[in-house]
Amino acid sequence: MKYRLISVTLTCILFASLFQTDVGRAEAASPVVQPGPASSVQMLQQPLDEIDGVIQQGITDRFMPGAVVLTARSGTIVKEDAYGYAARYLDDNFTEMENPVEMQTDTIIDLASITKVFTATAAMHLYEQGAFNLDDSVAEYIPEFAQSGKSDVTIRQLMTHTSGFPAWIPLYQTTDSREEAYAEVFSTALENDPGTHYGYSDLNMITIGALIEQISGERLDQYIQTHITEPLGMTDTMFNPPESLKDRIAATEYQPQTDREIVWGEVHDENALAMDGIAGHAGLFSTAQDLAVFAQMILNDGQYDGTRILETETVEKMETNQLPDFPGNAHSLAWELNQDWYMGGLSEPSTLGHTGFTGTSIVISPSKDAVAILLTNKVHPTREAPSTNPIRQAVAGKTADAINAWSAHTMEELVEDFAAEDAFSSDEATRALQVHLAAISHYEGTGSAEKVVKHMEGFQRLLDYQRENEFISEEAYETLHTNADYLIGKW
């Protein structure tokens, strides 16, 4: 009996130890958003600092009047800066305001189409409750949607933009109420057979918004607030911000065509305006830090600071390409995946993100546990400004550089990623770079700065040789060479 008691006691101690270890791991894997130095999450500061020049040049070249950049890794905000102006012009002739408003890190910005991922999150919150299946027909829940040959369109097709809907219709010109806008969307005919064509369309997510309202009995803004933003403490995220917040909101476009002058404090999107500012495709306002909390919830597999918004399996669906038969248009459920044109160096199959017409973007990299957020008021005072895509790409790219160039080991991982993308002409070319980096990693471990620099310069010469002999793609060459420069600078 004595020995049995000892055995049971030891078992209990072991179980408790394992339980505590699991709890510790869960806590470690679920960070909350807070500022900290780049080095604390194994990132280099130099690439992050270079973002400043990219944004300032964009403002000088009138890509946008102002911007907020936030980058984070493992919940640690390593960069959060504001640039330029939140409100600067009176009209589309660039007439200056007497008292322009400088952009602040907590400026509230019209997210435009980033609203779509909040609508999708709300829908998936209902999905987890068994309210619908993704392959159910939309008409099962909204019978009037069956008009004009849409009876077979599924919820999944709406959320992956494969419904066949046209990209856009001018609801603000043809309807006078939110109810009329919904009715017009439900009666709109398809341009393609469901499931046969990828075509990004606001009408898809407007309909998802209607689905949420139909099933839950709550208006979309109320559902998102109750089940997403309020539990996450996202107090600066809302539809239709009150007049009292106007001095914190970025101005957008001069819009005489909608009987508005400079749009400031209300939604920019004309169709969302026609729907009382509350629509599944646009209308949400937020700050960079609130968006960072939302992104961290995704990285934490659906929970944040003890509050669960989505189940882990649901988040996995949002990181999984639903459209393998549409190369180049990787898409999960409202989220875009692996889009280099704005995700830059963070782009890979599991990277999810979205952009907004006002000049906004969010990029979330699960593999790097990183977030890159760019919020701008690009459409102030006119939508005719150049595309912010190069700036979006640079912000995400330099965020990736800050991670990839931290050490020779992380550069080895980058080489592996490029090899998976067939960036090298042969396995031998890949191995030559990996062997070189493994040696450098050894010298990093011994703290030998002179040898690290010497061998990293040799690594760059090897890259030059591979480029001259066409053993390496131009993209891989440029990225690895730049990262080598950063690493040399670190040492």
Short mmCIF file of C-alpha atoms in Angstrom, two decimals:
data_model
loop_
_atom_site.label_atom_id
_atom_site.label_comp_id
_atom_site.label_asym_id
_atom_site.label_seq_id
_atom_site.Cartn_x
_atom_site.Cartn_y
_atom_site.Cartn_z
CA MET A 1 0.00 0.00 0.00
CA LYS A 2 2.87 2.34 0.90
CA TYR A 3 4.47 1.89 -2.52
CA ARG A 4 1.12 2.31 -4.27
CA LEU A 5 0.60 5.64 -2.47
CA ILE A 6 4.06 6.78 -3.50
CA SER A 7 3.31 5.75 -7.10
CA VAL A 8 -0.02 7.60 -7.11
CA THR A 9 1.61 10.66 -5.56
CA LEU A 10 4.37 10.69 -8.16
CA THR A 11 1.79 10.26 -10.91
CA CYS A 12 -0.18 13.23 -9.59
CA ILE A 13 2.96 15.35 -9.37
CA LEU A 14 3.92 14.38 -12.93
CA PHE A 15 0.39 15.13 -14.18
CA ALA A 16 0.40 18.50 -12.42
CA SER A 17 3.81 19.26 -13.88
CA LEU A 18 2.62 18.37 -17.36
CA PHE A 19 -0.55 20.41 -16.88
CA GLN A 20 1.45 23.43 -15.77
CA THR A 21 3.76 22.98 -18.74
CA ASP A 22 0.78 22.87 -21.10
CA VAL A 23 -0.69 25.97 -19.49
CA GLY A 24 2.65 27.70 -19.78
CA ARG A 25 2.86 26.76 -23.45
CA ALA A 26 -0.68 28.00 -24.07
CA GLU A 27 0.12 31.31 -22.43
CA ALA A 28 3.38 31.62 -24.34
CA ALA A 29 1.58 30.88 -27.60
CA SER A 30 -1.10 33.48 -26.92
CA PRO A 31 0.56 36.87 -26.64
CA VAL A 32 -1.28 40.15 -26.31
CA VAL A 33 -0.39 43.24 -28.30
CA GLN A 34 2.12 45.51 -26.61
CA PRO A 35 5.15 47.59 -27.69
CA GLY A 36 8.68 46.27 -27.40
CA PRO A 37 12.11 46.34 -29.05
CA ALA A 38 12.59 44.54 -32.35
CA SER A 39 15.43 42.48 -30.92
CA SER A 40 13.10 40.98 -28.30
CA VAL A 41 11.31 39.06 -31.08
CA GLN A 42 14.41 38.42 -33.20
CA MET A 43 13.95 41.23 -35.70
CA LEU A 44 16.45 43.76 -37.03
CA GLN A 45 15.67 47.44 -36.60
CA GLN A 46 17.27 48.72 -39.81
CA PRO A 47 14.72 47.35 -42.31
CA LEU A 48 11.92 48.68 -40.11
CA ASP A 49 13.53 52.13 -40.04
CA GLU A 50 13.72 52.09 -43.83
CA ILE A 51 9.92 52.03 -43.98
CA ASP A 52 10.00 55.70 -42.94
CA GLY A 53 11.68 56.72 -46.18
CA VAL A 54 9.22 54.68 -48.24
CA ILE A 55 6.23 56.40 -46.64
CA GLN A 56 7.73 59.89 -46.73
CA GLN A 57 8.51 59.49 -50.44
CA GLY A 58 4.97 58.28 -51.04
CA ILE A 59 3.60 61.41 -49.37
CA THR A 60 5.96 63.62 -51.37
CA ASP A 61 4.83 61.93 -54.60
CA ARG A 62 1.16 62.34 -53.59
CA PHE A 63 0.38 58.66 -53.31
CA MET A 64 -1.42 59.69 -50.12
CA PRO A 65 -1.41 62.67 -47.73
CA GLY A 66 -0.82 60.56 -44.63
CA ALA A 67 -0.32 57.08 -43.24
CA VAL A 68 0.00 54.93 -40.15
CA VAL A 69 2.29 51.90 -40.14
CA LEU A 70 2.21 49.17 -37.52
CA THR A 71 4.33 46.03 -37.64
CA ALA A 72 4.40 43.37 -34.96
CA ARG A 73 5.73 39.92 -34.22
CA SER A 74 4.53 37.54 -31.52
CA GLY A 75 2.30 40.31 -30.22
CA THR A 76 5.18 42.76 -29.85
CA ILE A 77 4.66 46.02 -31.73
CA VAL A 78 8.11 46.77 -33.12
CA LYS A 79 7.04 49.75 -35.20
CA GLU A 80 4.07 52.10 -34.87
CA ASP A 81 4.42 55.45 -36.59
CA ALA A 82 2.24 58.14 -38.14
CA TYR A 83 3.17 60.30 -41.12
CA GLY A 84 1.73 63.31 -42.93
CA TYR A 85 -1.82 64.50 -42.56
CA ALA A 86 -5.17 63.01 -41.64
CA ALA A 87 -6.94 65.99 -43.21
CA ARG A 88 -5.20 68.47 -45.48
CA TYR A 89 -7.34 69.55 -48.46
CA LEU A 90 -10.65 71.27 -49.08
CA ASP A 91 -11.27 70.01 -52.62
CA ASP A 92 -9.80 67.96 -55.46
CA ASN A 93 -7.76 70.97 -56.61
CA PHE A 94 -5.62 70.36 -53.52
CA THR A 95 -6.67 73.61 -51.87
CA GLU A 96 -4.98 73.53 -48.48
CA MET A 97 -6.97 73.69 -45.25
CA GLU A 98 -6.18 76.63 -43.01
CA ASN A 99 -5.50 74.21 -40.14
CA PRO A 100 -4.56 70.80 -41.55
CA VAL A 101 -4.77 67.87 -39.13
CA GLU A 102 -1.65 65.77 -38.63
CA MET A 103 -1.93 62.00 -38.75
CA GLN A 104 -1.56 60.29 -35.34
CA THR A 105 -0.94 56.65 -34.50
CA ASP A 106 -4.47 56.47 -33.08
CA THR A 107 -6.15 58.19 -36.04
CA ILE A 108 -9.36 56.38 -36.98
CA ILE A 109 -9.33 55.44 -40.66
CA ASP A 110 -12.00 54.19 -43.06
CA LEU A 111 -10.96 50.57 -43.69
CA ALA A 112 -13.03 50.20 -46.88
CA SER A 113 -12.87 46.54 -48.04
CA ILE A 114 -11.00 45.32 -44.97
CA THR A 115 -14.55 45.39 -43.59
CA LYS A 116 -15.08 42.16 -45.56
CA VAL A 117 -12.88 40.08 -43.24
CA PHE A 118 -14.86 41.27 -40.22
CA THR A 119 -18.07 40.32 -41.99
CA ALA A 120 -16.59 36.90 -42.74
CA THR A 121 -15.51 36.49 -39.11
CA ALA A 122 -19.04 37.29 -37.98
CA ALA A 123 -20.42 34.75 -40.45
CA MET A 124 -18.02 32.08 -39.27
CA HIS A 125 -18.99 32.82 -35.69
CA LEU A 126 -22.53 31.84 -36.69
CA TYR A 127 -21.23 28.86 -38.66
CA GLU A 128 -19.61 27.49 -35.50
CA GLN A 129 -23.02 27.57 -33.82
CA GLY A 130 -24.41 25.31 -36.54
CA ALA A 131 -26.42 28.10 -38.15
CA PHE A 132 -25.46 27.01 -41.69
CA ASN A 133 -23.09 24.90 -43.73
CA LEU A 134 -20.71 26.56 -46.17
CA ASP A 135 -22.10 24.61 -49.12
CA ASP A 136 -25.72 25.46 -48.35
CA SER A 137 -27.46 27.53 -50.99
CA VAL A 138 -27.89 31.19 -50.05
CA ALA A 139 -31.53 31.00 -51.14
CA GLU A 140 -32.22 28.49 -48.37
CA TYR A 141 -31.89 31.39 -45.92
CA ILE A 142 -32.79 34.33 -48.17
CA PRO A 143 -35.46 33.03 -50.59
CA GLU A 144 -35.54 36.22 -52.68
CA PHE A 145 -31.87 35.67 -53.52
CA ALA A 146 -32.92 32.86 -55.87
CA GLN A 147 -34.03 35.44 -58.47
CA SER A 148 -32.27 35.69 -61.83
CA GLY A 149 -30.85 32.16 -61.79
CA LYS A 150 -29.04 32.32 -58.42
CA SER A 151 -30.78 29.44 -56.65
CA ASP A 152 -27.65 27.28 -56.68
CA VAL A 153 -25.15 29.89 -55.40
CA THR A 154 -23.62 28.71 -52.12
CA ILE A 155 -22.39 30.59 -49.08
CA ARG A 156 -18.87 29.33 -49.75
CA GLN A 157 -19.00 30.77 -53.28
CA LEU A 158 -19.96 34.17 -51.91
CA MET A 159 -17.08 34.11 -49.44
CA THR A 160 -14.55 33.01 -52.07
CA HIS A 161 -15.82 35.35 -54.82
CA THR A 162 -16.78 32.51 -57.13
CA SER A 163 -20.54 33.17 -57.13
CA GLY A 164 -20.52 34.69 -60.62
CA PHE A 165 -21.73 38.11 -59.42
CA PRO A 166 -20.63 41.25 -61.32
CA ALA A 167 -17.91 43.22 -59.52
CA TRP A 168 -20.13 46.18 -58.64
CA ILE A 169 -23.42 47.93 -59.29
CA PRO A 170 -24.21 51.60 -58.43
CA LEU A 171 -26.65 51.07 -55.57
CA TYR A 172 -26.23 54.68 -54.46
CA GLN A 173 -27.71 55.82 -57.78
CA THR A 174 -30.59 53.33 -57.99
CA THR A 175 -31.85 52.81 -54.42
CA ASP A 176 -33.11 55.02 -51.60
CA SER A 177 -32.81 52.77 -48.57
CA ARG A 178 -30.89 49.86 -47.10
CA GLU A 179 -33.83 47.56 -47.80
CA GLU A 180 -33.98 48.64 -51.46
CA ALA A 181 -30.23 48.10 -51.78
CA TYR A 182 -30.54 44.53 -50.52
CA ALA A 183 -33.48 43.91 -52.85
CA GLU A 184 -31.47 45.10 -55.85
CA VAL A 185 -28.51 42.91 -54.97
CA PHE A 186 -30.79 39.88 -54.55
CA SER A 187 -32.34 40.51 -57.99
CA THR A 188 -29.02 41.04 -59.79
CA ALA A 189 -28.19 38.41 -62.41
CA LEU A 190 -24.89 36.55 -62.50
CA GLU A 191 -22.21 37.20 -65.11
CA ASN A 192 -20.76 33.68 -64.83
CA ASP A 193 -22.01 30.28 -63.76
CA PRO A 194 -21.45 29.70 -60.01
CA GLY A 195 -18.12 28.10 -59.22
CA THR A 196 -16.63 28.51 -62.70
CA HIS A 197 -14.95 31.90 -62.38
CA TYR A 198 -13.12 33.93 -59.74
CA GLY A 199 -14.42 37.50 -59.77
CA TYR A 200 -13.96 39.80 -56.79
CA SER A 201 -17.32 41.40 -56.05
CA ASP A 202 -18.67 43.66 -53.33
CA LEU A 203 -22.08 42.05 -53.89
CA ASN A 204 -20.80 38.79 -52.40
CA MET A 205 -20.04 40.28 -49.02
CA ILE A 206 -23.07 42.56 -49.05
CA THR A 207 -25.08 39.34 -49.30
CA ILE A 208 -23.09 37.71 -46.49
CA GLY A 209 -24.00 40.73 -44.36
CA ALA A 210 -27.66 40.13 -45.17
CA LEU A 211 -27.25 36.44 -44.30
CA ILE A 212 -25.85 37.33 -40.88
CA GLU A 213 -28.78 39.64 -40.24
CA GLN A 214 -31.34 37.10 -41.46
CA ILE A 215 -30.00 34.27 -39.28
CA SER A 216 -29.09 36.22 -36.15
CA GLY A 217 -31.86 38.80 -36.12
CA GLU A 218 -29.21 41.44 -35.39
CA ARG A 219 -28.05 44.22 -37.69
CA LEU A 220 -24.54 43.62 -39.00
CA ASP A 221 -22.89 46.41 -37.01
CA GLN A 222 -24.52 45.18 -33.81
CA TYR A 223 -23.43 41.59 -34.42
CA ILE A 224 -19.81 42.57 -35.14
CA GLN A 225 -19.69 44.80 -32.08
CA THR A 226 -21.27 42.24 -29.74
CA HIS A 227 -19.32 39.20 -30.90
CA ILE A 228 -15.99 40.57 -32.17
CA THR A 229 -14.90 44.12 -31.43
CA GLU A 230 -16.34 44.54 -27.92
CA PRO A 231 -14.99 41.21 -26.57
CA LEU A 232 -11.58 42.09 -28.04
CA GLY A 233 -11.60 45.56 -26.50
CA MET A 234 -11.46 47.20 -29.94
CA THR A 235 -13.09 50.44 -28.77
CA ASP A 236 -11.99 52.45 -31.82
CA THR A 237 -13.52 50.06 -34.36
CA MET A 238 -17.06 50.87 -35.51
CA PHE A 239 -19.47 51.68 -38.28
CA ASN A 240 -20.79 55.26 -38.43
CA PRO A 241 -18.43 56.91 -35.93
CA PRO A 242 -20.09 59.70 -33.93
CA GLU A 243 -19.50 63.37 -34.72
CA SER A 244 -17.60 63.68 -31.44
CA LEU A 245 -14.75 61.60 -32.95
CA LYS A 246 -14.37 63.66 -36.13
CA ASP A 247 -11.12 65.29 -35.00
CA ARG A 248 -9.58 61.80 -34.72
CA ILE A 249 -10.82 60.58 -38.12
CA ALA A 250 -8.91 60.81 -41.40
CA ALA A 251 -10.64 62.71 -44.19
CA THR A 252 -11.15 61.02 -47.55
CA GLU A 253 -12.45 62.11 -50.95
CA TYR A 254 -14.01 65.28 -52.30
CA GLN A 255 -17.34 63.88 -53.60
CA PRO A 256 -19.66 66.41 -55.21
CA GLN A 257 -21.23 63.49 -57.14
CA THR A 258 -22.82 62.31 -53.86
CA ASP A 259 -23.68 65.85 -52.75
CA ARG A 260 -20.75 65.78 -50.34
CA GLU A 261 -17.68 67.96 -50.23
CA ILE A 262 -14.67 66.45 -48.43
CA VAL A 263 -15.92 63.22 -46.88
CA TRP A 264 -14.83 63.37 -43.28
CA GLY A 265 -16.27 61.29 -40.48
CA GLU A 266 -18.60 59.17 -42.63
CA VAL A 267 -18.01 56.25 -44.93
CA HIS A 268 -16.25 56.94 -48.23
CA ASP A 269 -17.81 54.05 -50.19
CA GLU A 270 -20.91 55.34 -51.98
CA ASN A 271 -22.80 52.05 -51.84
CA ALA A 272 -22.11 51.61 -48.13
CA LEU A 273 -23.38 55.16 -47.63
CA ALA A 274 -26.59 54.19 -49.43
CA MET A 275 -26.94 51.34 -46.94
CA ASP A 276 -26.85 53.69 -43.94
CA GLY A 277 -23.10 53.22 -43.59
CA ILE A 278 -23.48 49.57 -42.58
CA ALA A 279 -22.63 46.99 -45.23
CA GLY A 280 -20.81 43.69 -45.48
CA HIS A 281 -18.32 45.02 -48.01
CA ALA A 282 -17.34 48.41 -46.53
CA GLY A 283 -18.13 50.90 -43.79
CA LEU A 284 -15.96 49.88 -40.85
CA PHE A 285 -13.55 52.41 -39.29
CA SER A 286 -10.61 51.43 -37.09
CA THR A 287 -7.11 52.22 -35.87
CA ALA A 288 -3.86 50.39 -36.54
CA GLN A 289 -3.63 49.15 -32.96
CA ASP A 290 -7.18 47.80 -32.95
CA LEU A 291 -6.41 45.96 -36.19
CA ALA A 292 -3.27 44.55 -34.58
CA VAL A 293 -5.44 43.06 -31.82
CA PHE A 294 -7.75 41.51 -34.43
CA ALA A 295 -4.75 40.10 -36.30
CA GLN A 296 -3.24 38.70 -33.12
CA MET A 297 -6.53 36.94 -32.42
CA ILE A 298 -6.07 35.18 -35.77
CA LEU A 299 -2.45 34.33 -34.96
CA ASN A 300 -3.56 33.02 -31.55
CA ASP A 301 -5.84 30.52 -33.33
CA GLY A 302 -9.02 32.45 -32.62
CA GLN A 303 -8.55 33.73 -29.08
CA TYR A 304 -7.06 36.82 -27.46
CA ASP A 305 -6.34 37.65 -23.84
CA GLY A 306 -8.56 34.87 -22.57
CA THR A 307 -11.45 35.59 -24.94
CA ARG A 308 -12.23 33.14 -27.73
CA ILE A 309 -13.76 34.59 -30.90
CA LEU A 310 -13.32 31.64 -33.28
CA GLU A 311 -12.39 27.99 -32.87
CA THR A 312 -8.94 26.84 -33.99
CA GLU A 313 -10.45 24.76 -36.80
CA THR A 314 -12.21 27.82 -38.17
CA VAL A 315 -9.01 29.85 -38.23
CA GLU A 316 -7.35 26.96 -40.07
CA LYS A 317 -10.04 27.28 -42.75
CA MET A 318 -9.12 30.96 -43.05
CA GLU A 319 -5.51 29.99 -43.68
CA THR A 320 -6.40 27.31 -46.24
CA ASN A 321 -6.81 27.99 -49.94
CA GLN A 322 -10.39 27.22 -50.99
CA LEU A 323 -9.61 27.83 -54.67
CA PRO A 324 -6.85 25.43 -55.77
CA ASP A 325 -8.36 25.39 -59.27
CA PHE A 326 -7.86 29.15 -59.71
CA PRO A 327 -4.07 29.71 -59.79
CA GLY A 328 -3.02 33.18 -58.72
CA ASN A 329 -6.32 33.82 -56.94
CA ALA A 330 -5.70 31.90 -53.72
CA HIS A 331 -8.53 32.69 -51.37
CA SER A 332 -9.87 31.33 -48.11
CA LEU A 333 -13.11 32.66 -46.60
CA ALA A 334 -13.05 36.37 -47.56
CA TRP A 335 -9.30 36.51 -46.88
CA GLU A 336 -6.83 36.68 -49.78
CA LEU A 337 -3.85 34.34 -49.57
CA ASN A 338 -0.29 34.51 -50.90
CA GLN A 339 -0.64 37.75 -52.88
CA ASP A 340 2.86 39.06 -53.51
CA TRP A 341 1.59 42.32 -55.04
CA TYR A 342 0.92 43.69 -51.59
CA MET A 343 2.21 41.02 -49.18
CA GLY A 344 5.77 41.30 -50.48
CA GLY A 345 8.30 39.15 -48.62
CA LEU A 346 5.64 37.96 -46.17
CA SER A 347 3.78 36.25 -49.00
CA GLU A 348 3.51 32.46 -48.82
CA PRO A 349 0.65 29.95 -49.07
CA SER A 350 -0.63 30.50 -45.52
CA THR A 351 -0.24 34.29 -45.45
CA LEU A 352 -3.62 35.99 -45.31
CA GLY A 353 -4.57 39.59 -45.84
CA HIS A 354 -6.83 42.14 -47.43
CA THR A 355 -6.70 45.63 -48.90
CA GLY A 356 -9.12 48.54 -48.96
CA PHE A 357 -9.85 51.14 -51.63
CA THR A 358 -9.00 54.00 -49.26
CA GLY A 359 -5.38 52.80 -49.27
CA THR A 360 -5.43 50.31 -46.42
CA SER A 361 -3.93 46.85 -46.06
CA ILE A 362 -3.41 44.15 -43.46
CA VAL A 363 -1.03 41.20 -43.88
CA ILE A 364 -0.86 38.32 -41.38
CA SER A 365 1.92 35.70 -41.59
CA PRO A 366 1.21 32.66 -39.40
CA SER A 367 4.58 31.07 -40.19
CA LYS A 368 6.48 34.16 -39.06
CA ASP A 369 3.93 35.12 -36.39
CA ALA A 370 4.01 38.60 -37.90
CA VAL A 371 1.64 41.38 -38.86
CA ALA A 372 2.12 44.33 -41.23
CA ILE A 373 -0.57 47.02 -41.25
CA LEU A 374 -0.68 50.07 -43.50
CA LEU A 375 -3.53 52.55 -43.10
CA THR A 376 -3.70 55.56 -45.40
CA ASN A 377 -6.22 58.07 -46.68
CA LYS A 378 -5.06 57.64 -50.26
CA VAL A 379 -8.35 58.96 -51.67
CA HIS A 380 -7.94 62.35 -49.95
CA PRO A 381 -8.73 64.53 -51.79
CA THR A 382 -9.17 62.40 -54.95
CA ARG A 383 -9.20 58.72 -55.92
CA GLU A 384 -7.03 59.56 -58.92
CA ALA A 385 -3.85 59.26 -56.83
CA PRO A 386 -1.35 56.55 -57.81
CA SER A 387 -1.88 53.05 -56.45
CA THR A 388 -0.43 52.40 -53.00
CA ASN A 389 0.39 48.80 -53.94
CA PRO A 390 4.17 49.41 -54.17
CA ILE A 391 4.06 50.99 -50.70
CA ARG A 392 1.96 48.16 -49.29
CA GLN A 393 4.43 45.68 -50.75
CA ALA A 394 7.43 47.56 -49.34
CA VAL A 395 5.98 47.75 -45.82
CA ALA A 396 5.32 44.00 -45.79
CA GLY A 397 8.64 43.29 -47.51
CA LYS A 398 10.75 45.23 -45.02
CA THR A 399 8.86 43.59 -42.18
CA ALA A 400 9.91 40.25 -43.67
CA ASP A 401 13.50 41.47 -44.10
CA ALA A 402 13.63 42.41 -40.42
CA ILE A 403 12.85 38.77 -39.60
CA ASN A 404 14.77 36.99 -42.35
CA ALA A 405 18.02 38.93 -41.83
CA TRP A 406 18.12 38.38 -38.07
CA SER A 407 20.60 35.50 -38.40
CA ALA A 408 22.23 33.12 -40.85
CA HIS A 409 19.82 30.46 -39.59
CA THR A 410 16.75 32.49 -40.56
CA MET A 411 18.37 33.15 -43.92
CA GLU A 412 18.74 29.38 -44.33
CA GLU A 413 14.98 29.12 -43.86
CA LEU A 414 14.52 31.82 -46.49
CA VAL A 415 16.67 29.82 -48.93
CA GLU A 416 14.44 26.80 -48.25
CA ASP A 417 11.36 28.89 -48.99
CA PHE A 418 12.83 30.06 -52.28
CA ALA A 419 13.84 26.50 -53.16
CA ALA A 420 10.22 25.42 -52.63
CA GLU A 421 9.26 28.09 -55.16
CA ASP A 422 11.79 26.71 -57.70
CA ALA A 423 13.95 29.83 -57.45
CA PHE A 424 17.12 27.78 -58.06
CA SER A 425 18.12 25.88 -61.17
CA SER A 426 19.28 22.82 -59.22
CA ASP A 427 19.51 21.26 -55.77
CA GLU A 428 23.26 21.86 -55.92
CA ALA A 429 22.74 25.62 -56.13
CA THR A 430 20.46 25.49 -53.09
CA ARG A 431 22.87 23.32 -51.08
CA ALA A 432 25.84 25.58 -51.86
CA LEU A 433 24.04 28.52 -50.24
CA GLN A 434 22.84 26.44 -47.29
CA VAL A 435 26.32 25.09 -46.54
CA HIS A 436 27.71 28.62 -46.60
CA LEU A 437 25.00 29.88 -44.23
CA ALA A 438 25.49 26.92 -41.87
CA ALA A 439 29.14 27.90 -41.50
CA ILE A 440 28.19 31.51 -40.82
CA SER A 441 25.66 30.34 -38.23
CA HIS A 442 28.51 28.57 -36.42
CA TYR A 443 30.55 31.79 -36.28
CA GLU A 444 27.49 33.67 -35.02
CA GLY A 445 27.31 31.17 -32.17
CA THR A 446 30.91 31.90 -31.20
CA GLY A 447 30.37 35.66 -31.45
CA SER A 448 33.09 36.04 -34.06
CA ALA A 449 31.94 39.22 -35.83
CA GLU A 450 34.97 39.39 -38.14
CA LYS A 451 34.39 35.87 -39.45
CA VAL A 452 30.63 36.41 -39.80
CA VAL A 453 31.19 39.49 -41.93
CA LYS A 454 33.96 37.86 -43.97
CA HIS A 455 31.91 34.78 -44.76
CA MET A 456 28.71 36.73 -45.38
CA GLU A 457 30.60 38.77 -47.97
CA GLY A 458 31.67 35.44 -49.45
CA PHE A 459 28.02 34.41 -49.47
CA GLN A 460 27.22 37.52 -51.49
CA ARG A 461 29.94 36.64 -54.00
CA LEU A 462 28.40 33.18 -54.32
CA LEU A 463 25.05 34.85 -55.01
CA ASP A 464 26.71 37.00 -57.70
CA TYR A 465 28.18 33.86 -59.28
CA GLN A 466 24.81 32.09 -59.27
CA ARG A 467 23.13 35.11 -60.81
CA GLU A 468 25.73 35.41 -63.57
CA ASN A 469 25.22 31.75 -64.43
CA GLU A 470 21.42 31.96 -64.12
CA PHE A 471 21.34 29.49 -61.24
CA ILE A 472 19.07 31.74 -59.17
CA SER A 473 15.96 33.83 -59.87
CA GLU A 474 16.26 37.60 -59.85
CA GLU A 475 13.82 37.90 -56.94
CA ALA A 476 15.72 35.40 -54.79
CA TYR A 477 19.03 37.04 -55.64
CA GLU A 478 17.85 40.55 -54.72
CA THR A 479 16.18 39.42 -51.49
CA LEU A 480 19.10 37.30 -50.26
CA HIS A 481 21.69 39.90 -51.23
CA THR A 482 19.78 42.65 -49.40
CA ASN A 483 19.32 40.44 -46.34
CA ALA A 484 23.05 39.71 -46.34
CA ASP A 485 23.70 43.47 -46.31
CA TYR A 486 21.44 43.83 -43.28
CA LEU A 487 23.18 40.97 -41.45
CA ILE A 488 26.61 42.40 -42.19
CA GLY A 489 25.40 45.74 -40.84
CA LYS A 490 24.17 44.05 -37.67
CA TRP A 491 27.61 42.59 -36.96
#
